[in-house]
Coordinates of C-alpha atoms and ligand atoms in Angstrom, one line a residue:
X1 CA 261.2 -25.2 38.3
X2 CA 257.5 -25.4 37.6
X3 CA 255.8 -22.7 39.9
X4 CA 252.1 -22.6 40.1
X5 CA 250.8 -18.9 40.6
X6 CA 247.6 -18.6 42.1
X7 CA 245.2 -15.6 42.4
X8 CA 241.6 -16.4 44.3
X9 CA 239.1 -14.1 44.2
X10 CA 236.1 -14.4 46.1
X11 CA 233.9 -16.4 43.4
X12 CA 237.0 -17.2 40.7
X13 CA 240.5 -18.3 40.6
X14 CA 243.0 -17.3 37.9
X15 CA 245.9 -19.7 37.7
X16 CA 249.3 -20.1 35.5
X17 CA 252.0 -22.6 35.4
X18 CA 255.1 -21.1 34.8
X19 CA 258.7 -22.7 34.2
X20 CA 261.1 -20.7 35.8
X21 CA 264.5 -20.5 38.1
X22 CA 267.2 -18.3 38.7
X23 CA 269.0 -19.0 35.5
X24 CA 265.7 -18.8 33.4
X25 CA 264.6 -15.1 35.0
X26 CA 268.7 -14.1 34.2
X27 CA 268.5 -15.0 31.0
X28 CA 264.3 -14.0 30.2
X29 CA 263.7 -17.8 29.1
X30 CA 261.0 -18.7 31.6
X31 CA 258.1 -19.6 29.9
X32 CA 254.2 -20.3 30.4
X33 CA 253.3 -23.7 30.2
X34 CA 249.6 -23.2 30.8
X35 CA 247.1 -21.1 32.0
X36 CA 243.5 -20.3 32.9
X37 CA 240.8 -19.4 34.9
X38 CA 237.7 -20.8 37.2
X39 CA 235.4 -18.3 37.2
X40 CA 231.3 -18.2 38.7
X41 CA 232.3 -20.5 41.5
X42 CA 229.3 -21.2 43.8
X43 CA 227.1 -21.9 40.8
X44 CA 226.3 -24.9 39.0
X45 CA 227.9 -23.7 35.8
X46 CA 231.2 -22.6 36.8
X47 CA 233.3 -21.5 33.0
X48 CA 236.8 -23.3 33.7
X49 CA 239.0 -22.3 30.7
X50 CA 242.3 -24.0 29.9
X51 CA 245.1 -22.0 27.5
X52 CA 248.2 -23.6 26.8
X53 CA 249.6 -21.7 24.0
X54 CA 249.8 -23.3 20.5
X55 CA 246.7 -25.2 21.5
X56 CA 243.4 -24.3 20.9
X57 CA 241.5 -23.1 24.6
X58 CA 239.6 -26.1 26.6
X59 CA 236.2 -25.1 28.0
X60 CA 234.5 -26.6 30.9
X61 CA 230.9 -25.5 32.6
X62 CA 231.0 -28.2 35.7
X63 CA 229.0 -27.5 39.0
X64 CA 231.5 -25.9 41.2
X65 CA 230.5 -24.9 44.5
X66 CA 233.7 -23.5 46.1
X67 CA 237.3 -22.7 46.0
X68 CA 238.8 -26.5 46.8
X69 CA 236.8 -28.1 43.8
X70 CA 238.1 -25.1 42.2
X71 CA 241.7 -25.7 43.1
X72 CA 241.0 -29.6 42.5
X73 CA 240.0 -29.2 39.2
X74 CA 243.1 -26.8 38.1
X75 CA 245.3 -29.8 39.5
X76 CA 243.4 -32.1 37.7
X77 CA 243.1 -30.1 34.3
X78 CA 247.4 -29.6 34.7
X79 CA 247.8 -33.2 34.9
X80 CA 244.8 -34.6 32.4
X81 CA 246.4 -36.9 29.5
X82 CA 244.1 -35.5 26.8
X83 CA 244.8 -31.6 28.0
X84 CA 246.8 -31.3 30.5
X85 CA 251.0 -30.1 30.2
X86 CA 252.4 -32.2 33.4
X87 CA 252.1 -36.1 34.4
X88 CA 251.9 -35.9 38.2
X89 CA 250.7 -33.1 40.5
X90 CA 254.5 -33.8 42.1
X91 CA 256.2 -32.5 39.1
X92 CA 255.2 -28.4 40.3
X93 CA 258.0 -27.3 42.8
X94 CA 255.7 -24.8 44.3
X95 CA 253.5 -22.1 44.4
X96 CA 252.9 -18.6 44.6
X97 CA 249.7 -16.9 45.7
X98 CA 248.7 -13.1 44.9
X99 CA 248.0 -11.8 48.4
X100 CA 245.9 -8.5 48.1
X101 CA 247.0 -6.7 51.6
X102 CA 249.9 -7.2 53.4
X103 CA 249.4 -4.8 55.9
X104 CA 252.9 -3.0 57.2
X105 CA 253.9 -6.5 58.2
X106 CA 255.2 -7.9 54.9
X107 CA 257.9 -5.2 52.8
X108 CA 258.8 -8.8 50.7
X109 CA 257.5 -12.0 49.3
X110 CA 257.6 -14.5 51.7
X111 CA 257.2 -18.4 52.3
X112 CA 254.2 -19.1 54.2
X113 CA 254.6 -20.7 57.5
X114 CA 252.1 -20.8 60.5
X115 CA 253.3 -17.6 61.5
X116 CA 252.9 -15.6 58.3
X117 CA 249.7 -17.3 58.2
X118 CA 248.6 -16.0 61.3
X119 CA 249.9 -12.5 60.1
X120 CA 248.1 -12.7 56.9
X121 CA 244.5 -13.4 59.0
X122 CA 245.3 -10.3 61.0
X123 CA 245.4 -8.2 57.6
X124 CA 241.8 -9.2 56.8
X125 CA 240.2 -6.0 58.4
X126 CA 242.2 -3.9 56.2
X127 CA 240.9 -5.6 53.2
X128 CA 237.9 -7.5 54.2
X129 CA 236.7 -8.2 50.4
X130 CA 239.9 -9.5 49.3
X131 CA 242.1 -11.5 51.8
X132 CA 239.7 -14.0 53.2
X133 CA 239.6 -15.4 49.5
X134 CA 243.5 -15.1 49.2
X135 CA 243.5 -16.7 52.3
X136 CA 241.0 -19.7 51.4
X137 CA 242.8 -20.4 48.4
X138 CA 246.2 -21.1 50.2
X139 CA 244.4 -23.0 52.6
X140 CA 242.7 -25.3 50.3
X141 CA 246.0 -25.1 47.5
X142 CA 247.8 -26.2 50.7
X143 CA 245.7 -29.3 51.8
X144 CA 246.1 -30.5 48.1
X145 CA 249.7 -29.1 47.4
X146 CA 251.2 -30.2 51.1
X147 CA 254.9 -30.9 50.4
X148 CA 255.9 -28.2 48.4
X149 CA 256.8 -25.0 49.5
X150 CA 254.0 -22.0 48.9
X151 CA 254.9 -18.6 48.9
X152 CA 252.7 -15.2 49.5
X153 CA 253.5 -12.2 46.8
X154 CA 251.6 -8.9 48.4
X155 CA 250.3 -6.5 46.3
X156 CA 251.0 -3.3 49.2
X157 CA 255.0 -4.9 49.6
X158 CA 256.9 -2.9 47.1
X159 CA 255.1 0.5 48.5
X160 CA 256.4 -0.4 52.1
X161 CA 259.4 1.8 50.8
X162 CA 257.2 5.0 51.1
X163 CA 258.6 7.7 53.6
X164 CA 256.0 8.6 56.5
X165 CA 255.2 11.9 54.8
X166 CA 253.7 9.9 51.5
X167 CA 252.2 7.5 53.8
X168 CA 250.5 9.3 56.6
X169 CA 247.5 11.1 56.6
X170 CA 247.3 14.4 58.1
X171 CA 244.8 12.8 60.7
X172 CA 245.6 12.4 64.6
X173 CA 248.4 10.1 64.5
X174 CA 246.3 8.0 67.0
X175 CA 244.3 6.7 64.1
X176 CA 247.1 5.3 62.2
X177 CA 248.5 3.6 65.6
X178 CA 245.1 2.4 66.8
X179 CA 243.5 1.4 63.1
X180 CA 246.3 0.8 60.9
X181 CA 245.2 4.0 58.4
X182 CA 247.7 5.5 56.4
X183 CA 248.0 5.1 52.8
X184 CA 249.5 1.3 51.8
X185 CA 249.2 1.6 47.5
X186 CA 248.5 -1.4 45.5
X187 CA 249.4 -3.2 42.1
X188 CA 252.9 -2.9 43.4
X189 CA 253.7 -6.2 41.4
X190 CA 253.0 -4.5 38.4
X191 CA 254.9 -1.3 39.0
X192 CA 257.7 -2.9 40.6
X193 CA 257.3 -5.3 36.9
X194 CA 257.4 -2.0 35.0
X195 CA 260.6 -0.5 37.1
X196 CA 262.4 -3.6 36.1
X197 CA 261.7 -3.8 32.8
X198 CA 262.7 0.2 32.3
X199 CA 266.0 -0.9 33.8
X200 CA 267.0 -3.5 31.5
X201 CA 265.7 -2.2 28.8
X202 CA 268.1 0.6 29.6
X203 CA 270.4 -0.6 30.9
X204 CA 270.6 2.2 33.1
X205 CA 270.8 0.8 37.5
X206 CA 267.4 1.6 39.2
X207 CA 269.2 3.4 41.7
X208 CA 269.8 6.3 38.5
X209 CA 266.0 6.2 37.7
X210 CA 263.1 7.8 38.2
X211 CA 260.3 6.7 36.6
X212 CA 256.6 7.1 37.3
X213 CA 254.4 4.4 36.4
X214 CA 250.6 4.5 35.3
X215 CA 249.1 0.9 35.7
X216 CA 245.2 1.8 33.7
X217 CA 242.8 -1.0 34.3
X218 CA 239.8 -1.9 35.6
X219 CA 241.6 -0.7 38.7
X220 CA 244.3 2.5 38.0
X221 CA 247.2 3.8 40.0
X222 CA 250.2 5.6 39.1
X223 CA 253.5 5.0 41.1
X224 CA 256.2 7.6 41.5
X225 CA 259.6 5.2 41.9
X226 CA 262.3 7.3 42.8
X227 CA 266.0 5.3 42.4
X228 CA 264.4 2.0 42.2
X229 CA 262.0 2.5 45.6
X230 CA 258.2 3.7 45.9
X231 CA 257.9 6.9 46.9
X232 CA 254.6 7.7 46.7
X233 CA 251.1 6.3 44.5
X234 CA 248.1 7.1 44.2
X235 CA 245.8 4.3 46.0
X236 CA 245.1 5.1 49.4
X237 CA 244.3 2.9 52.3
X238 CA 242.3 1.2 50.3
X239 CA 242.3 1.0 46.1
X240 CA 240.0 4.0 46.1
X241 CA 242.0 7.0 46.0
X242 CA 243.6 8.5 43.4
X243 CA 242.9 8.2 39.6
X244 CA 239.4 8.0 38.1
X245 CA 238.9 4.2 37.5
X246 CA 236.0 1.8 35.7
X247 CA 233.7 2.7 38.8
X248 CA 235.8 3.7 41.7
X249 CA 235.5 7.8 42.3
X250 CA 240.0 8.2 43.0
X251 CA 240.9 11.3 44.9
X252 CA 237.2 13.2 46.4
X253 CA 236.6 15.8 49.6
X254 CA 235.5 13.3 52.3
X255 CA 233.6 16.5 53.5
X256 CA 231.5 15.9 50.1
X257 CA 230.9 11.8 50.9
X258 CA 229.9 12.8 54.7
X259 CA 227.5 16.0 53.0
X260 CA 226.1 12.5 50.5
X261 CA 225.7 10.0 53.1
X262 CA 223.8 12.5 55.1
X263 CA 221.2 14.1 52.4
X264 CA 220.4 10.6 50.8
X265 CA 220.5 9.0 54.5
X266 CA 222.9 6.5 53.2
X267 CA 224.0 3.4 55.3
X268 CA 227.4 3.0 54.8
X269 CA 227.6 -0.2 52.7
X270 CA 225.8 1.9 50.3
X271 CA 228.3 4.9 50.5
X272 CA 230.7 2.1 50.1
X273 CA 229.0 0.7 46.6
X274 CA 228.7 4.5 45.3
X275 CA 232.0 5.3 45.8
X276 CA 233.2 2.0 44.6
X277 CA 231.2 0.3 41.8
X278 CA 228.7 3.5 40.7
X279 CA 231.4 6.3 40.0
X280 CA 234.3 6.5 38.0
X281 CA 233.8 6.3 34.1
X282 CA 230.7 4.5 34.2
X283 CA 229.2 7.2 36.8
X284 CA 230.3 10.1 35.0
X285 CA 229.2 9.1 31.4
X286 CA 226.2 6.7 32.7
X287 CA 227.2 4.4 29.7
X288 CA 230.4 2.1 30.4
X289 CA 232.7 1.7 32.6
X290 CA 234.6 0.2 29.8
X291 CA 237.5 2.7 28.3
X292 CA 236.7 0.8 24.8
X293 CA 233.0 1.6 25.2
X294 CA 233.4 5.3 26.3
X295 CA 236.4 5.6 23.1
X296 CA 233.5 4.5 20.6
X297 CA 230.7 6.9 22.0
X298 CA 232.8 9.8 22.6
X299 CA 234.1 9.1 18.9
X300 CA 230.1 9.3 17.7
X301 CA 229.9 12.3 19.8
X302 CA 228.3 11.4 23.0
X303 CA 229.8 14.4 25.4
X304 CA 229.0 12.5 28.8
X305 CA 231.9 9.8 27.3
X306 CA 233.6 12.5 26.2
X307 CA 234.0 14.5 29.9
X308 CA 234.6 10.7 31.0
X309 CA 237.8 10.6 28.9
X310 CA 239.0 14.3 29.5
X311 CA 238.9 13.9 33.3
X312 CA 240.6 10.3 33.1
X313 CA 243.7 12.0 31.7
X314 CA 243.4 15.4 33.8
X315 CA 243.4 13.6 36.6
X316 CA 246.4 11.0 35.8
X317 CA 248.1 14.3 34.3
X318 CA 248.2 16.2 37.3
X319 CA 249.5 13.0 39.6
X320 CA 252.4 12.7 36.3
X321 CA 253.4 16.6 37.6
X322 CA 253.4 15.9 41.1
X323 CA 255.2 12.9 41.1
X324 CA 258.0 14.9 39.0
X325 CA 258.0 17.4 41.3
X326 CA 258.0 15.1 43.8
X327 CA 261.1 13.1 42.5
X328 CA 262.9 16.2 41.2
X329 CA 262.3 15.3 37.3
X330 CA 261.2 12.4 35.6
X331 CA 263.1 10.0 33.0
X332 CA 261.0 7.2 32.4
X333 CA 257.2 7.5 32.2
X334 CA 255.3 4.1 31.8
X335 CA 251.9 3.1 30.7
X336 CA 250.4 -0.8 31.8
X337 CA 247.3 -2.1 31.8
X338 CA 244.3 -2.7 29.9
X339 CA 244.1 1.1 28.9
X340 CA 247.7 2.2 29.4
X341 CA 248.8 -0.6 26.8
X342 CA 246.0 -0.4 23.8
X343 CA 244.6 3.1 24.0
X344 CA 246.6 5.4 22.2
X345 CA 244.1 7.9 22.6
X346 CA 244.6 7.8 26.2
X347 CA 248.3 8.3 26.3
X348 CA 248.5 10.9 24.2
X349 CA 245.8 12.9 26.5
X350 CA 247.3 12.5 29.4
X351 CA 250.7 13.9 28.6
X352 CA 249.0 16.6 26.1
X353 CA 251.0 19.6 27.4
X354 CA 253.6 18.1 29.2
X355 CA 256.8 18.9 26.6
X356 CA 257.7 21.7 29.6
X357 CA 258.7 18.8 31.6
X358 CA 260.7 16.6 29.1
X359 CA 257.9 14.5 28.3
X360 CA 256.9 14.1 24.5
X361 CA 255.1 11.7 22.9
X362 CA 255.8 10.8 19.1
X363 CA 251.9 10.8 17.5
X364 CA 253.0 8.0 15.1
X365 CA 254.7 5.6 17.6
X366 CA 252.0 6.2 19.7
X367 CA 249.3 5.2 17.6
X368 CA 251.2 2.8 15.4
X369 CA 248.5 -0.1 15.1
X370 CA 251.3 -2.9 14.7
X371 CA 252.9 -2.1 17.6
X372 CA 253.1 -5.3 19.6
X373 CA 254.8 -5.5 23.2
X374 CA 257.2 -3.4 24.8
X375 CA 258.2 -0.1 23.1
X376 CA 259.1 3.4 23.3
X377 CA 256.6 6.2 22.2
X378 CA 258.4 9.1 22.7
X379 CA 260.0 11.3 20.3
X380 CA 263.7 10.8 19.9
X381 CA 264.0 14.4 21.4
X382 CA 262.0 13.7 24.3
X383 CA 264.0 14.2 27.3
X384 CA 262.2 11.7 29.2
X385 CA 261.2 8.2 27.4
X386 CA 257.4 7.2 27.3
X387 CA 256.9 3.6 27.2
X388 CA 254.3 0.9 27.2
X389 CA 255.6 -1.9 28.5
X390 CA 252.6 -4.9 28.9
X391 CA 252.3 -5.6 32.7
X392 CA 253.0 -9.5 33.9
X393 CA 251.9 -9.8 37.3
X394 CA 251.9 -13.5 37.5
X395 CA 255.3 -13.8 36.3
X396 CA 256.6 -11.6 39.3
X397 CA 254.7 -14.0 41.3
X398 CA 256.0 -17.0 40.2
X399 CA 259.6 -15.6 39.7
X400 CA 259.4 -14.3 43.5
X401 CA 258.3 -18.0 44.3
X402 CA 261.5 -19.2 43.4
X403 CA 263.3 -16.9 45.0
X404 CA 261.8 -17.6 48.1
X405 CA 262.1 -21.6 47.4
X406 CA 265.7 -21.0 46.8
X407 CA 266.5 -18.6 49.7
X408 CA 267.5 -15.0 47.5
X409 CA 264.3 -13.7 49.8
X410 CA 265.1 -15.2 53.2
X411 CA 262.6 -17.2 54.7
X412 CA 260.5 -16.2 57.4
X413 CA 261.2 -16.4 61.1
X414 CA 259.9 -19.6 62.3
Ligands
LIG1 P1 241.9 -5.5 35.0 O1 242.3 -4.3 35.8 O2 240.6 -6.1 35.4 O3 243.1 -6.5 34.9 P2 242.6 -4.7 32.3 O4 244.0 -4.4 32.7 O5 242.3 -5.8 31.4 O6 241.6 -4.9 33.6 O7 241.9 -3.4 31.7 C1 240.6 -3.3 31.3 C2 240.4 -2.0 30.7 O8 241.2 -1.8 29.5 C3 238.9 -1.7 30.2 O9 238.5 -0.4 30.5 C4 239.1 -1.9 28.7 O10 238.1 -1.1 28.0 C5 240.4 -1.3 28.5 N1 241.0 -1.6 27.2 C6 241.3 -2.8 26.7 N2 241.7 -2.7 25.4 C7 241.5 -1.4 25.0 C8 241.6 -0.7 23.8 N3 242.1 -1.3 22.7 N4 241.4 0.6 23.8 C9 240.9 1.2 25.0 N5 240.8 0.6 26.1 C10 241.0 -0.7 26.2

């Protein structure tokens, strides 16, 4: 099947066309067949770029006011006889959209019917930046897509497995009944990727495992998966908790955010932007929120990158003992991500110290600069493995697609 996996942001939409099926996922032959990305939408030079691989990349700067010319122009780029990879928009079997928040509604990928429409609206005040575009680009993908099934991949479903006492907060229960607050995690597609991979790789049945994941982007989590379910991670409510990030803050005292917002006499979309796009990396070293950036100034011997670095990896440290205390041991660690799969620097820092547990990282696997792909950096001692495995969240999507299309995921209620 040709799946179409969308991901709509609020001024840009990533898109991939992927060639897959229940056969193709068994035997790890589905393929790309193109990909790209609108980007600047609501300007009058949106940057469309068009991959398909083997082929050199097709650039576009139209006038792209919103997400349906957006969408438009995808179909049309997919099906153009000078660059595009299909003959007829009717040849794509269906598609799958990344959904930010599902809320405690949606454990699993799902068709989208008027139903699960209606549930996805209701998730929108839980993740007010994010959903309305998910939501606009299934509407419009819909309208130009309309008889072939589309299918909603959440990034909160794979942490629905968390037990109450990783989820709650140790607030009045009233606020988690009334307002929905309790932590719900996120990048679950790419830790629940991650899990997988460890288990064929292996060999070795989930239900044996327990790995702890560390997806390092822009964004950062770490997910402790304890015999092939979340147990716990480290985003929140919202994707501010937990590890340092580009510019989000992770794990901080609320008391010291309510102390903040009342000496600067801060409204609270501004508490909201500090806390979010001033902190992290690029508010601790006031350079970069890039981990490439910070890497070359702390290498020159600027200490603000520096302290950026060291409390990057304390931090994820720390969450790599508690989730192994919290599982009972750990035999799979995982980096992803931007960070987690080029920075060798990073790795190695934040599992400095942490041979007491099983986990030992070989220096020259680690920094080995033709390393390519998936692969094992630990020593062959190592109790644990340490891995880097490159995340591919748009495959889940479009591989969960067909499993809804064919019925392995049962379909909604009507
Ligand atoms: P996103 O979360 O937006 O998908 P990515 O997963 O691409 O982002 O991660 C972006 C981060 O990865 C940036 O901080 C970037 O500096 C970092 N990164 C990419 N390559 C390297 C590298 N070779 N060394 C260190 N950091 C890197």
């Amino acid at each position: 099947m040709k799946i179409l996996v969308l991901n709509c942001g609020s001024s840009s939409v990533k898109f991939q066309l992927i060639e897959t099926s229940l056969e193709l996922i068994e035997q790890r032959a589905d393929r790309l067949i193109a990909k790209g990305s609108v980007e600047k939408i609501g300007s009058s030079h949106a940057i469309v770029t068009f991959d398909v691989p083997g082929r050199e990349r097709h650039r576009e700067t139209p006038e792209i006011l919103e997400h349906r010319v957006a969408i438009e122009r995808v179909a049309r780029l997919l099906c153009d006889p000078e660059h595009g990879v299909i003959g007829d928009p009717k040849e794509i079997d269906g598609v799958g959209h990344r959904v930010v928040h599902g809320g405690e509604k949606f454990a699993n990928s799902t068709l989208i019917n008027d139903r699960v429409l209606h549930e996805m609206k209701e998730c929108i005040e839980l993740a007010p930046l994010h959903n309305p575009a998910n939501i606009r680009g299934y509407t419009v993908a819909r309208q130009i897509f309309p008889d072939i099934p589309h299918v909603a991949v959440f990034d909160t479903a794979f942490h629905q497995t968390m037990p109450p006492h990783s989820y709650l907060y140790a607030l009045p229960r009233v606020i988690h009944r009334r307002h929905g607050v309790r932590r719900y995690g996120f990048h679950g597609t790419s830790h629940r990727y991650c899990a997988y991979r460890i288990e064929k790789i292996t060999g070795v049945d989930r239900e044996e495992l327990r790995i702890i994941t560390a997806h390092l982007g822009n964004g950062c989590s770490a997910c402790a998966i304890d015999h092939g379910k979340s147990l716990d991670t480290t985003m929140g409510f919202t994707p501010l908790e937990g590890l340092i990030m580009g510019t989000r803050s992770g794990d901080i005292d609320p008391a010291a955010v309510l102390h903040v917002i009342a000496k600067e006499e801060l409204r609270l979309s501004e508490a909201n932007t500090l806390l979010n796009k001033h902190s992290g990396l690029l508010g601790i070293s006031g350079i970069s929120n890039d981990m490439r950036e910070l890497q070359t100034a702390a290498a020159k011997g600027n200490e603000d990158a520096q302290l950026a670095i060291d409390m990057f990896c304390y931090r994820l440290k720390k969450y790599i003992g508690a989730y192994a205390a919290a599982m009972g041991g750990v035999d799979h660690l995982v980096f992803t991500g931007g960070i987690g799969e080029n920075s060798a620097l990073i790795r190695e820092r934040s599992v400095d110290g942490l041979a007491f547990m099983g986990l030992e990282i070989d220096p020259a696997r680690n920094a080995d600069p033709e390393a390519r792909g998936e692969r094992q950096i630990s020593t062959a001692t190592s109790r644990a493995k340490i891995w880097v495995i490159p995340t591919d969240e748009e495959l889940v999507i479009a591989r969960d697609t067909v499993r809804c299309i064919v019925g392995v995921i049962p379909p909604p209620p009507a």
